[in-house]
Tab-separated table of C-alpha atoms in Angstrom:
chain	number	residue	atom	x	y	z
A	234	MET	CA	-23.995	6.948	7.401
A	235	SER	CA	-24.196	9.162	4.343
A	236	SER	CA	-22.750	7.832	1.097
A	237	ASN	CA	-20.749	11.060	0.817
A	238	HIS	CA	-19.272	10.949	4.318
A	239	LEU	CA	-15.793	11.679	2.896
A	240	ALA	CA	-16.898	14.691	0.868
A	241	GLY	CA	-14.191	17.332	0.880
A	242	ARG	CA	-11.553	14.883	2.096
A	243	THR	CA	-8.462	13.878	0.149
A	244	ALA	CA	-7.032	10.360	0.026
A	245	VAL	CA	-3.785	8.945	-1.298
A	246	VAL	CA	-3.851	5.316	-2.449
A	247	THR	CA	-0.687	3.522	-3.551
A	248	GLY	CA	-0.743	0.644	-6.013
A	249	ALA	CA	-4.097	1.981	-7.164
A	250	GLY	CA	-3.811	1.187	-10.858
A	251	ALA	CA	-5.388	-2.242	-10.541
A	252	GLY	CA	-6.721	-4.856	-8.162
A	253	LEU	CA	-7.295	-3.993	-4.529
A	254	GLY	CA	-5.804	-0.501	-4.768
A	255	ARG	CA	-8.073	0.413	-7.661
A	256	ALA	CA	-11.116	-0.863	-5.770
A	257	GLU	CA	-10.076	1.145	-2.704
A	258	ALA	CA	-9.541	4.316	-4.714
A	259	LEU	CA	-12.949	3.984	-6.379
A	260	ALA	CA	-14.698	3.223	-3.085
A	261	LEU	CA	-13.159	6.281	-1.421
A	262	ALA	CA	-14.169	8.386	-4.409
A	263	ALA	CA	-17.709	7.018	-4.278
A	264	ALA	CA	-17.821	8.213	-0.670
A	265	GLY	CA	-16.926	11.715	-1.853
A	266	ALA	CA	-13.146	11.857	-1.464
A	267	ASN	CA	-10.724	13.326	-3.953
A	268	VAL	CA	-8.022	10.765	-4.672
A	269	VAL	CA	-4.328	10.838	-5.505
A	270	VAL	CA	-3.771	7.650	-7.491
A	271	ASN	CA	-0.281	6.167	-7.375
A	272	ASP	CA	1.010	3.312	-9.504
A	273	MET	CA	3.932	2.437	-11.735
A	274	GLY	CA	2.306	2.698	-15.144
A	275	PRO	CA	-0.449	4.206	-17.309
A	276	ALA	CA	-3.184	2.351	-15.424
A	277	ALA	CA	-3.078	5.137	-12.844
A	278	GLU	CA	-4.421	7.590	-15.417
A	279	GLU	CA	-7.198	5.175	-16.338
A	280	VAL	CA	-8.312	4.990	-12.705
A	281	VAL	CA	-8.251	8.786	-12.530
A	282	SER	CA	-10.720	8.874	-15.426
A	283	GLU	CA	-12.973	6.392	-13.609
A	284	ILE	CA	-12.891	8.500	-10.458
A	285	GLU	CA	-13.588	11.756	-12.291
A	286	ALA	CA	-16.651	10.103	-13.817
A	287	LEU	CA	-17.961	9.804	-10.238
A	288	GLY	CA	-17.894	13.588	-9.927
A	289	VAL	CA	-14.892	14.039	-7.639
A	290	GLY	CA	-11.312	15.051	-8.247
A	291	ALA	CA	-8.415	12.756	-8.975
A	292	VAL	CA	-4.803	13.049	-10.046
A	293	ALA	CA	-2.252	10.403	-10.976
A	294	VAL	CA	1.271	10.261	-9.610
A	295	VAL	CA	3.210	7.661	-11.549
A	296	GLY	CA	6.277	6.233	-9.882
A	297	ASP	CA	7.848	3.745	-7.507
A	298	VAL	CA	6.618	3.995	-3.931
A	299	GLY	CA	9.808	2.229	-2.864
A	300	ASP	CA	11.633	5.448	-3.693
A	301	TRP	CA	11.725	7.320	-0.356
A	302	SER	CA	11.058	10.684	-2.018
A	303	MET	CA	7.787	9.391	-3.467
A	304	GLY	CA	6.122	9.641	-0.061
A	305	GLN	CA	6.689	13.382	0.086
A	306	ARG	CA	5.705	13.789	-3.547
A	307	LEU	CA	2.348	12.118	-2.892
A	308	VAL	CA	1.635	14.285	0.142
A	309	ASP	CA	2.625	17.445	-1.699
A	310	THR	CA	0.408	16.499	-4.651
A	311	ALA	CA	-2.595	15.936	-2.395
A	312	VAL	CA	-2.203	19.305	-0.683
A	313	ALA	CA	-1.407	21.222	-3.879
A	314	SER	CA	-4.230	19.637	-5.880
A	315	PHE	CA	-7.024	19.486	-3.323
A	316	GLY	CA	-5.927	21.562	-0.330
A	317	SER	CA	-5.643	18.791	2.221
A	318	LEU	CA	-4.481	15.301	3.085
A	319	ASP	CA	-6.890	13.253	5.170
A	320	VAL	CA	-6.516	9.575	4.285
A	321	VAL	CA	-3.523	7.405	3.398
A	322	VAL	CA	-4.038	3.895	2.074
A	323	ASN	CA	-0.735	2.055	1.708
A	324	ASN	CA	-1.449	-0.800	-0.670
A	325	ALA	CA	1.357	-1.117	-3.223
A	326	GLY	CA	3.264	-4.382	-3.184
A	327	ILE	CA	4.916	-7.153	-5.153
A	328	THR	CA	5.687	-10.815	-4.599
A	329	ARG	CA	8.866	-12.799	-5.196
A	330	ASP	CA	7.813	-16.144	-3.768
A	331	THR	CA	10.486	-18.655	-2.849
A	332	MET	CA	11.547	-20.942	-0.023
A	333	ILE	CA	14.091	-19.574	2.452
A	334	PHE	CA	16.849	-21.824	1.098
A	335	ASN	CA	16.336	-20.412	-2.412
A	336	LEU	CA	15.922	-16.788	-1.374
A	337	THR	CA	18.218	-14.374	-3.204
A	338	GLU	CA	19.345	-10.962	-2.057
A	339	SER	CA	17.368	-9.237	-4.803
A	340	GLN	CA	14.197	-11.184	-3.965
A	341	TRP	CA	14.545	-10.057	-0.366
A	342	ASP	CA	15.427	-6.438	-1.145
A	343	ASP	CA	12.729	-5.941	-3.789
A	344	VAL	CA	9.878	-7.115	-1.579
A	345	ILE	CA	11.049	-5.304	1.553
A	346	ARG	CA	11.642	-2.100	-0.433
A	347	VAL	CA	8.240	-1.918	-2.088
A	348	HIS	CA	6.142	-3.157	0.841
A	349	LEU	CA	7.832	-2.021	4.024
A	350	LYS	CA	9.891	0.926	2.790
A	351	GLY	CA	6.992	2.081	0.613
A	352	HIS	CA	4.627	2.056	3.592
A	353	ALA	CA	7.184	3.855	5.753
A	354	ALA	CA	7.998	6.553	3.188
A	355	LEU	CA	4.402	7.681	2.705
A	356	SER	CA	3.500	7.260	6.387
A	357	ARG	CA	6.466	9.393	7.402
A	358	ALA	CA	5.629	12.184	4.956
A	359	ALA	CA	1.968	12.152	5.992
A	360	ALA	CA	2.949	12.182	9.676
A	361	VAL	CA	5.092	15.278	9.165
A	362	HIS	CA	2.174	17.006	7.453
A	363	TRP	CA	-0.408	16.093	10.107
A	364	ARG	CA	1.879	16.958	13.022
A	365	ALA	CA	2.569	20.396	11.586
A	366	ALA	CA	-1.123	20.961	10.818
A	367	SER	CA	-2.136	19.959	14.342
A	368	LYS	CA	0.446	22.237	15.924
A	369	ALA	CA	-0.636	25.117	13.719
A	370	ALA	CA	-4.293	24.583	14.620
A	371	GLY	CA	-3.607	23.941	18.282
A	372	ALA	CA	-5.931	20.948	18.061
A	373	PRO	CA	-6.136	17.431	16.634
A	374	VAL	CA	-6.631	17.080	12.887
A	375	TYR	CA	-8.399	14.513	10.706
A	376	GLY	CA	-6.009	11.767	9.666
A	377	ARG	CA	-6.442	8.126	8.728
A	378	VAL	CA	-3.772	5.586	7.814
A	379	VAL	CA	-4.786	2.171	6.497
A	380	ASN	CA	-1.860	-0.189	5.948
A	381	THR	CA	-1.950	-3.484	4.076
A	382	SER	CA	-0.529	-6.400	6.006
A	383	SER	CA	-1.329	-10.052	5.272
A	384	GLU	CA	-2.216	-13.385	6.803
A	385	ALA	CA	1.204	-14.433	5.520
A	386	PHE	CA	2.696	-12.773	8.579
A	387	LEU	CA	0.182	-14.503	10.854
A	388	PHE	CA	1.003	-17.922	9.388
A	389	GLY	CA	4.666	-17.399	8.528
A	390	SER	CA	4.050	-18.656	4.986
A	391	ALA	CA	6.817	-21.117	4.108
A	392	GLY	CA	7.129	-20.015	0.510
A	393	GLN	CA	7.126	-16.311	1.314
A	394	PRO	CA	9.868	-15.480	3.830
A	395	ASN	CA	10.405	-12.035	2.299
A	396	TYR	CA	6.710	-11.226	1.976
A	397	ALA	CA	5.821	-12.519	5.453
A	398	ALA	CA	8.659	-10.519	6.993
A	399	ALA	CA	7.601	-7.354	5.167
A	400	LYS	CA	4.011	-7.769	6.316
A	401	ALA	CA	5.075	-8.378	9.914
A	402	GLY	CA	7.102	-5.191	9.681
A	403	ILE	CA	4.109	-3.309	8.312
A	404	THR	CA	2.035	-4.448	11.270
A	405	ALA	CA	4.659	-3.180	13.714
A	406	LEU	CA	4.918	0.065	11.736
A	407	THR	CA	1.144	0.446	12.052
A	408	LEU	CA	1.233	0.055	15.831
A	409	SER	CA	4.058	2.570	16.109
A	410	THR	CA	2.246	5.025	13.839
A	411	ALA	CA	-0.945	4.701	15.872
A	412	GLN	CA	0.882	5.476	19.101
A	413	GLY	CA	3.068	8.224	17.671
A	414	LEU	CA	0.258	10.152	15.972
A	415	ALA	CA	-2.614	9.646	18.427
A	416	ARG	CA	-2.073	13.057	20.040
A	417	TYR	CA	-2.542	14.706	16.648
A	418	GLY	CA	-5.899	13.041	15.948
A	419	VAL	CA	-4.561	10.469	13.485
A	420	THR	CA	-5.556	6.806	13.506
A	421	ALA	CA	-3.608	3.926	11.970
A	422	ASN	CA	-4.852	0.405	11.362
A	423	ALA	CA	-3.735	-2.629	9.371
A	424	ILE	CA	-5.798	-4.963	7.250
A	425	CYS	CA	-4.947	-8.516	6.191
A	426	PRO	CA	-7.076	-8.856	3.060
A	427	ARG	CA	-7.839	-11.626	0.633
A	428	ALA	CA	-8.930	-10.512	-2.802
A	429	ARG	CA	-8.954	-11.993	-6.268
A	430	THR	CA	-6.553	-9.762	-8.188
A	431	GLU	CA	-3.842	-10.116	-10.794
A	432	MET	CA	-1.288	-10.732	-8.033
A	433	THR	CA	-3.339	-13.635	-6.675
A	434	ALA	CA	-4.520	-14.975	-10.028
A	435	ASN	CA	-3.052	-18.431	-9.410
A	436	VAL	CA	-3.880	-18.631	-5.715
A	437	PHE	CA	-7.632	-18.985	-5.359
A	438	ASP	CA	-10.172	-21.271	-6.967
A	439	GLU	CA	-13.208	-19.781	-8.684
A	440	ASP	CA	-16.063	-18.536	-6.541
A	441	PRO	CA	-18.031	-21.735	-5.780
A	442	HIS	CA	-21.212	-19.791	-5.087
A	443	GLY	CA	-21.391	-18.018	-8.437
A	444	ASN	CA	-22.087	-14.704	-6.714
A	445	GLU	CA	-22.552	-11.624	-8.842
A	446	LEU	CA	-20.060	-10.044	-6.432
A	447	ASP	CA	-17.294	-12.645	-6.174
A	448	ILE	CA	-16.753	-13.904	-2.631
A	449	LEU	CA	-13.179	-12.625	-2.976
A	450	ALA	CA	-13.999	-9.445	-4.885
A	451	PRO	CA	-11.646	-6.615	-3.880
A	452	GLU	CA	-14.683	-4.347	-3.561
A	453	ARG	CA	-15.589	-6.208	-0.361
A	454	VAL	CA	-12.287	-5.181	1.207
A	455	ALA	CA	-12.553	-1.660	-0.204
A	456	THR	CA	-15.835	-1.106	1.616
A	457	PHE	CA	-14.133	-1.770	4.945
A	458	VAL	CA	-11.157	0.423	4.053
A	459	THR	CA	-13.592	3.241	3.283
A	460	TRP	CA	-15.237	2.730	6.663
A	461	LEU	CA	-11.845	2.906	8.423
A	462	ALA	CA	-11.265	6.179	6.576
A	463	SER	CA	-14.577	7.600	7.756
A	464	PRO	CA	-15.488	9.723	10.792
A	465	ALA	CA	-17.288	6.707	12.253
A	466	ALA	CA	-13.949	4.960	12.840
A	467	ALA	CA	-12.431	7.767	14.919
A	468	ALA	CA	-12.006	5.503	17.951
A	469	VAL	CA	-10.467	2.622	15.990
A	470	THR	CA	-6.674	2.691	15.974
A	471	GLY	CA	-3.753	0.328	16.440
A	472	GLN	CA	-5.891	-2.600	15.293
A	473	VAL	CA	-5.330	-5.493	12.897
A	474	PHE	CA	-8.240	-6.880	10.880
A	475	VAL	CA	-8.515	-9.938	8.648
A	476	VAL	CA	-10.901	-8.894	5.877
A	477	TYR	CA	-12.455	-10.809	2.987
A	478	GLY	CA	-15.673	-12.370	1.779
A	479	ASP	CA	-18.555	-11.591	4.093
A	480	MET	CA	-16.485	-10.997	7.224
A	481	VAL	CA	-14.237	-8.657	9.148
A	482	ALA	CA	-12.259	-10.326	11.943
A	483	LEU	CA	-10.580	-8.246	14.645
A	484	MET	CA	-7.326	-9.862	15.751
A	485	ALA	CA	-6.376	-9.982	19.422
A	486	ALA	CA	-2.932	-9.095	20.696
A	487	PRO	CA	-0.517	-11.964	21.514
A	488	THR	CA	-0.746	-13.311	25.033
A	489	VAL	CA	1.786	-14.894	27.396
A	490	GLU	CA	1.301	-18.649	27.308
A	491	ARG	CA	3.504	-19.370	30.295
A	492	LYS	CA	6.213	-17.606	32.252
A	493	PHE	CA	9.258	-19.616	33.327
A	494	THR	CA	11.106	-18.260	36.371
A	495	SER	CA	14.426	-19.400	37.807
A	496	ALA	CA	14.290	-20.537	41.416
A	497	THR	CA	17.753	-19.104	42.070
A	498	GLY	CA	17.444	-15.813	40.204
A	499	ALA	CA	19.506	-16.878	37.184
A	500	PHE	CA	18.825	-19.862	34.953
A	501	THR	CA	21.308	-22.653	34.527
A	502	LEU	CA	21.165	-24.961	31.550
A	503	ALA	CA	20.024	-27.753	33.844
A	504	GLU	CA	17.143	-25.713	35.220
A	505	LEU	CA	16.080	-24.682	31.730
A	506	ASP	CA	16.037	-28.378	30.828
A	507	GLU	CA	13.929	-29.117	33.882
A	508	GLN	CA	11.316	-26.465	33.199
A	509	LEU	CA	11.105	-26.177	29.399
A	510	VAL	CA	11.657	-29.725	28.142
A	511	PRO	CA	8.468	-31.115	29.755
A	512	HIS	CA	6.467	-28.125	28.566
A	513	PHE	CA	7.354	-28.731	24.923
A	514	ALA	CA	7.199	-32.531	25.040
A	515	ASP	CA	4.606	-33.926	22.615
A	516	ARG	CA	3.644	-30.406	21.547
A	517	SER	CA	1.749	-30.110	18.274
A	518	PRO	CA	3.944	-28.778	15.441
A	519	HIS	CA	1.150	-26.284	14.752
A	520	GLN	CA	1.288	-24.886	18.282
A	521	THR	CA	3.762	-22.115	17.542
A	522	PHE	CA	3.544	-18.323	17.436
A	523	ALA	CA	1.928	-18.719	14.000
A	524	ALA	CA	-1.807	-18.067	14.103
A	525	TYR	CA	-2.999	-21.190	12.307
A	526	SER	CA	-6.447	-20.806	13.868
A	527	VAL	CA	-7.084	-17.854	11.562
A	528	ALA	CA	-7.502	-20.339	8.711
A	529	GLN	CA	-10.649	-21.584	10.435
A	530	LEU	CA	-12.314	-18.263	9.649
A	531	ASP	CA	-12.514	-19.137	5.973
A	532	THR	CA	-16.017	-19.868	4.705
A	533	THR	CA	-15.406	-18.864	1.103
A	534	GLY	CA	-14.956	-22.367	-0.267
A	535	VAL	CA	-11.848	-21.362	-2.165
A	536	GLN	CA	-8.256	-22.468	-1.729
A	537	ASN	CA	-7.003	-21.255	1.637
A	538	ILE	CA	-3.704	-19.545	0.941
A	539	ALA	CA	-2.952	-16.149	2.407
A	540	ARG	CA	-1.824	-13.179	0.363
């Protein structure tokens, strides 16, 4: 696939002033895309300068993605600046880690607002644009949505009830977006990345292999995001990927472990006791809906905590 396979396309990346978002914005630009760079501070302008040095266009939109109107502002900027909107990468996020018994209202609201509301605001504005464009053309259009979930939702991280809930919501939003926009030619997928960034500075140990490209370098994730944004990924939608190091893992949908059926057509408490108590007797505490087996994917040699 050509290194400029996104030439002429326009991407919006939120939280792109540093870390994973910056790496994603630069990778998309290296593939030929013009990029709308969103972040809260002056770092967005610095990333714009880096992108322009690659020979493509870039513009910064500074502001809070948790503000619902920001989604429309980002879409409008993409179309006004570069004539199109083709790729949306929802990346912006914050953490307010705490145990559920210490969780405050503001810690809950802040994380849900930036992560889940921020994803929804931009996705909604982009969906309106693509739907209108498809109807005007009488044919599907080119549209890619890449949302940032996390293994925290797969594990149900004990110290991150707000973050895990937001990421679970983002995954559901991704599935809904994929189904709702399929007829217009738009794909939507979610990634659960691990990357060594400022937000995860105290999470991971140093790269034990001493690689020139850190085993948890955000550039590794950005390469996959760029692929999802490419024409080659046209048939990939409604999927969840765990991405880091040297691997991309495609997650399977949940399955039914066992169906319990009442013999009389309506359960009594006694019949529920009879059927369910033996099933859960001596069950491992790790055998829950949480996907603990995902931890076995890790071959990085660093501390195994999801972000």
